[in-house]
Amino acid sequence: MTALVVGEDGLARCSWAGSAPDYLAYHDTEWGVPVRGEQALYERLTLEAFQSGLSWLTILRKREAFRNAFARFDPETVAAFDETDRSRLMADASIVRNRLKIDAAITNARAVVALRDEGGLDELFWSFAPTDHVRPTGPEDFRAVSAESKALAKALKRAGFVFVGPTTMYAAMQACGVVDDHVEGCHRAGVR
């Protein structure tokens, strides 16, 4: 497995970005770019939870449908979802129809709203940014969890979140720019 791939444009990228046009666009414009704000972070956490056990490409391709189904990921609105909304979501073939993950999205929206009194999701999420993160140089450096992702998962669970295990949280930290895991040599490495 190689760590980098060179695209038709001559730019070196993390190897996973070369496997599909959707991945390339996501890699070059979003992955690793710092995400701030309650609604944006809630969306990323929800999508990471839905991705669990699936390909991220599946989630990327259904992203707009998820946004429509979950009220653009407005935590206040999703927190008020009831059984009618659950049934609507379970019948929506444009998203991933998994009852546990749908329930998690609603539960987590309620946790986001409740967290406002304690500084909010943005403050909590970013408080776990590592101070000594080392960028991977090759496949041997790739990781699925970190001490910070384990601690973040525990803190979120204490705050009432579900489907926020350490592996899912590490993926969220990568996606939201809390850690920069663009491989050394990738044209996006160090670009924030």
PDB file of N, CA and C in Angstrom, residues 20-62:
ATOM      1  N   ALA A  20     -11.772   7.586  -6.115  1.00  0.00           N
ATOM      2  CA  ALA A  20     -13.062   8.009  -6.676  1.00  0.00           C
ATOM      3  C   ALA A  20     -13.098   9.540  -6.754  1.00  0.00           C
ATOM      4  N   PRO A  21     -13.757  10.088  -7.765  1.00  0.00           N
ATOM      5  CA  PRO A  21     -13.841  11.552  -7.881  1.00  0.00           C
ATOM      6  C   PRO A  21     -14.432  12.222  -6.636  1.00  0.00           C
ATOM      7  N   ASP A  22     -15.417  11.576  -5.999  1.00  0.00           N
ATOM      8  CA  ASP A  22     -16.014  12.147  -4.788  1.00  0.00           C
ATOM      9  C   ASP A  22     -14.981  12.249  -3.669  1.00  0.00           C
ATOM     10  N   TYR A  23     -14.144  11.222  -3.550  1.00  0.00           N
ATOM     11  CA  TYR A  23     -13.091  11.242  -2.545  1.00  0.00           C
ATOM     12  C   TYR A  23     -12.088  12.364  -2.840  1.00  0.00           C
ATOM     13  N   LEU A  24     -11.719  12.513  -4.110  1.00  0.00           N
ATOM     14  CA  LEU A  24     -10.757  13.531  -4.489  1.00  0.00           C
ATOM     15  C   LEU A  24     -11.268  14.924  -4.104  1.00  0.00           C
ATOM     16  N   ALA A  25     -12.504  15.211  -4.432  1.00  0.00           N
ATOM     17  CA  ALA A  25     -13.087  16.514  -4.099  1.00  0.00           C
ATOM     18  C   ALA A  25     -13.143  16.709  -2.586  1.00  0.00           C
ATOM     19  N   TYR A  26     -13.560  15.690  -1.861  1.00  0.00           N
ATOM     20  CA  TYR A  26     -13.648  15.760  -0.404  1.00  0.00           C
ATOM     21  C   TYR A  26     -12.259  15.985   0.198  1.00  0.00           C
ATOM     22  N   HIS A  27     -11.288  15.218  -0.267  1.00  0.00           N
ATOM     23  CA  HIS A  27      -9.916  15.341   0.210  1.00  0.00           C
ATOM     24  C   HIS A  27      -9.372  16.746  -0.020  1.00  0.00           C
ATOM     25  N   ASP A  28      -9.586  17.293  -1.200  1.00  0.00           N
ATOM     26  CA  ASP A  28      -8.975  18.567  -1.563  1.00  0.00           C
ATOM     27  C   ASP A  28      -9.681  19.787  -0.975  1.00  0.00           C
ATOM     28  N   THR A  29     -10.940  19.646  -0.589  1.00  0.00           N
ATOM     29  CA  THR A  29     -11.676  20.829  -0.140  1.00  0.00           C
ATOM     30  C   THR A  29     -12.168  20.778   1.305  1.00  0.00           C
ATOM     31  N   GLU A  30     -12.261  19.581   1.892  1.00  0.00           N
ATOM     32  CA  GLU A  30     -12.873  19.471   3.213  1.00  0.00           C
ATOM     33  C   GLU A  30     -12.060  18.732   4.259  1.00  0.00           C
ATOM     34  N   TRP A  31     -11.559  17.554   3.918  1.00  0.00           N
ATOM     35  CA  TRP A  31     -10.944  16.683   4.912  1.00  0.00           C
ATOM     36  C   TRP A  31      -9.724  17.357   5.516  1.00  0.00           C
ATOM     37  N   GLY A  32      -9.743  17.519   6.825  1.00  0.00           N
ATOM     38  CA  GLY A  32      -8.630  18.141   7.519  1.00  0.00           C
ATOM     39  C   GLY A  32      -8.732  19.648   7.652  1.00  0.00           C
ATOM     40  N   VAL A  33      -9.747  20.244   7.058  1.00  0.00           N
ATOM     41  CA  VAL A  33      -9.963  21.686   7.189  1.00  0.00           C
ATOM     42  C   VAL A  33     -10.712  21.911   8.508  1.00  0.00           C
ATOM     43  N   PRO A  34     -10.233  22.803   9.365  1.00  0.00           N
ATOM     44  CA  PRO A  34     -10.893  23.015  10.658  1.00  0.00           C
ATOM     45  C   PRO A  34     -12.372  23.360  10.519  1.00  0.00           C
ATOM     46  N   VAL A  35     -13.190  22.616  11.254  1.00  0.00           N
ATOM     47  CA  VAL A  35     -14.636  22.822  11.286  1.00  0.00           C
ATOM     48  C   VAL A  35     -14.990  23.370  12.663  1.00  0.00           C
ATOM     49  N   ARG A  36     -15.647  24.507  12.678  1.00  0.00           N
ATOM     50  CA  ARG A  36     -16.065  25.117  13.929  1.00  0.00           C
ATOM     51  C   ARG A  36     -17.566  25.344  13.875  1.00  0.00           C
ATOM     52  N   GLY A  37     -18.183  25.417  15.040  1.00  0.00           N
ATOM     53  CA  GLY A  37     -19.604  25.708  15.136  1.00  0.00           C
ATOM     54  C   GLY A  37     -20.424  24.474  15.437  1.00  0.00           C
ATOM     55  N   GLU A  38     -21.420  24.692  16.258  1.00  0.00           N
ATOM     56  CA  GLU A  38     -22.276  23.607  16.744  1.00  0.00           C
ATOM     57  C   GLU A  38     -22.922  22.808  15.623  1.00  0.00           C
ATOM     58  N   GLN A  39     -23.577  23.471  14.699  1.00  0.00           N
ATOM     59  CA  GLN A  39     -24.311  22.772  13.646  1.00  0.00           C
ATOM     60  C   GLN A  39     -23.370  21.988  12.727  1.00  0.00           C
ATOM     61  N   ALA A  40     -22.267  22.593  12.342  1.00  0.00           N
ATOM     62  CA  ALA A  40     -21.315  21.913  11.458  1.00  0.00           C
ATOM     63  C   ALA A  40     -20.702  20.693  12.141  1.00  0.00           C
ATOM     64  N   LEU A  41     -20.351  20.823  13.414  1.00  0.00           N
ATOM     65  CA  LEU A  41     -19.780  19.682  14.136  1.00  0.00           C
ATOM     66  C   LEU A  41     -20.823  18.599  14.369  1.00  0.00           C
ATOM     67  N   TYR A  42     -22.043  18.999  14.677  1.00  0.00           N
ATOM     68  CA  TYR A  42     -23.108  18.003  14.847  1.00  0.00           C
ATOM     69  C   TYR A  42     -23.315  17.221  13.546  1.00  0.00           C
ATOM     70  N   GLU A  43     -23.285  17.905  12.417  1.00  0.00           N
ATOM     71  CA  GLU A  43     -23.412  17.206  11.130  1.00  0.00           C
ATOM     72  C   GLU A  43     -22.295  16.187  10.964  1.00  0.00           C
ATOM     73  N   ARG A  44     -21.048  16.583  11.217  1.00  0.00           N
ATOM     74  CA  ARG A  44     -19.923  15.671  11.024  1.00  0.00           C
ATOM     75  C   ARG A  44     -20.006  14.479  11.967  1.00  0.00           C
ATOM     76  N   LEU A  45     -20.364  14.726  13.225  1.00  0.00           N
ATOM     77  CA  LEU A  45     -20.490  13.609  14.176  1.00  0.00           C
ATOM     78  C   LEU A  45     -21.592  12.649  13.747  1.00  0.00           C
ATOM     79  N   THR A  46     -22.687  13.198  13.258  1.00  0.00           N
ATOM     80  CA  THR A  46     -23.802  12.360  12.812  1.00  0.00           C
ATOM     81  C   THR A  46     -23.397  11.530  11.597  1.00  0.00           C
ATOM     82  N   LEU A  47     -22.751  12.151  10.630  1.00  0.00           N
ATOM     83  CA  LEU A  47     -22.342  11.424   9.429  1.00  0.00           C
ATOM     84  C   LEU A  47     -21.292  10.366   9.755  1.00  0.00           C
ATOM     85  N   GLU A  48     -20.372  10.673  10.663  1.00  0.00           N
ATOM     86  CA  GLU A  48     -19.376   9.666  11.072  1.00  0.00           C
ATOM     87  C   GLU A  48     -20.060   8.472  11.729  1.00  0.00           C
ATOM     88  N   ALA A  49     -21.084   8.731  12.531  1.00  0.00           N
ATOM     89  CA  ALA A  49     -21.821   7.627  13.162  1.00  0.00           C
ATOM     90  C   ALA A  49     -22.540   6.788  12.114  1.00  0.00           C
ATOM     91  N   PHE A  50     -23.158   7.435  11.139  1.00  0.00           N
ATOM     92  CA  PHE A  50     -23.833   6.686  10.078  1.00  0.00           C
ATOM     93  C   PHE A  50     -22.834   5.891   9.244  1.00  0.00           C
ATOM     94  N   GLN A  51     -21.617   6.391   9.115  1.00  0.00           N
ATOM     95  CA  GLN A  51     -20.605   5.705   8.315  1.00  0.00           C
ATOM     96  C   GLN A  51     -20.126   4.426   8.976  1.00  0.00           C
ATOM     97  N   SER A  52     -20.219   4.334  10.269  1.00  0.00           N
ATOM     98  CA  SER A  52     -19.713   3.176  10.999  1.00  0.00           C
ATOM     99  C   SER A  52     -20.165   1.869  10.342  1.00  0.00           C
ATOM    100  N   GLY A  53     -19.190   1.082   9.904  1.00  0.00           N
ATOM    101  CA  GLY A  53     -19.478  -0.193   9.250  1.00  0.00           C
ATOM    102  C   GLY A  53     -19.740  -0.090   7.763  1.00  0.00           C
ATOM    103  N   LEU A  54     -19.717   1.127   7.223  1.00  0.00           N
ATOM    104  CA  LEU A  54     -19.979   1.354   5.796  1.00  0.00           C
ATOM    105  C   LEU A  54     -18.803   2.098   5.170  1.00  0.00           C
ATOM    106  N   SER A  55     -18.865   2.268   3.882  1.00  0.00           N
ATOM    107  CA  SER A  55     -17.877   3.065   3.170  1.00  0.00           C
ATOM    108  C   SER A  55     -18.203   4.548   3.336  1.00  0.00           C
ATOM    109  N   TRP A  56     -17.172   5.355   3.552  1.00  0.00           N
ATOM    110  CA  TRP A  56     -17.390   6.804   3.629  1.00  0.00           C
ATOM    111  C   TRP A  56     -17.950   7.328   2.309  1.00  0.00           C
ATOM    112  N   LEU A  57     -17.604   6.679   1.213  1.00  0.00           N
ATOM    113  CA  LEU A  57     -18.117   7.085  -0.093  1.00  0.00           C
ATOM    114  C   LEU A  57     -19.644   6.999  -0.129  1.00  0.00           C
ATOM    115  N   THR A  58     -20.211   5.981   0.493  1.00  0.00           N
ATOM    116  CA  THR A  58     -21.671   5.846   0.583  1.00  0.00           C
ATOM    117  C   THR A  58     -22.274   7.069   1.271  1.00  0.00           C
ATOM    118  N   ILE A  59     -21.657   7.496   2.360  1.00  0.00           N
ATOM    119  CA  ILE A  59     -22.161   8.640   3.121  1.00  0.00           C
ATOM    120  C   ILE A  59     -21.982   9.928   2.323  1.00  0.00           C
ATOM    121  N   LEU A  60     -20.826  10.092   1.711  1.00  0.00           N
ATOM    122  CA  LEU A  60     -20.598  11.295   0.892  1.00  0.00           C
ATOM    123  C   LEU A  60     -21.662  11.435  -0.189  1.00  0.00           C
ATOM    124  N   ARG A  61     -21.975  10.337  -0.841  1.00  0.00           N
ATOM    125  CA  ARG A  61     -22.937  10.389  -1.941  1.00  0.00           C
ATOM    126  C   ARG A  61     -24.369  10.610  -1.456  1.00  0.00           C
ATOM    127  N   LYS A  62     -24.628  10.335  -0.194  1.00  0.00           N
ATOM    128  CA  LYS A  62     -25.965  10.544   0.383  1.00  0.00           C
ATOM    129  C   LYS A  62     -26.015  11.796   1.267  1.00  0.00           C
TER     130      LYS A  62
END
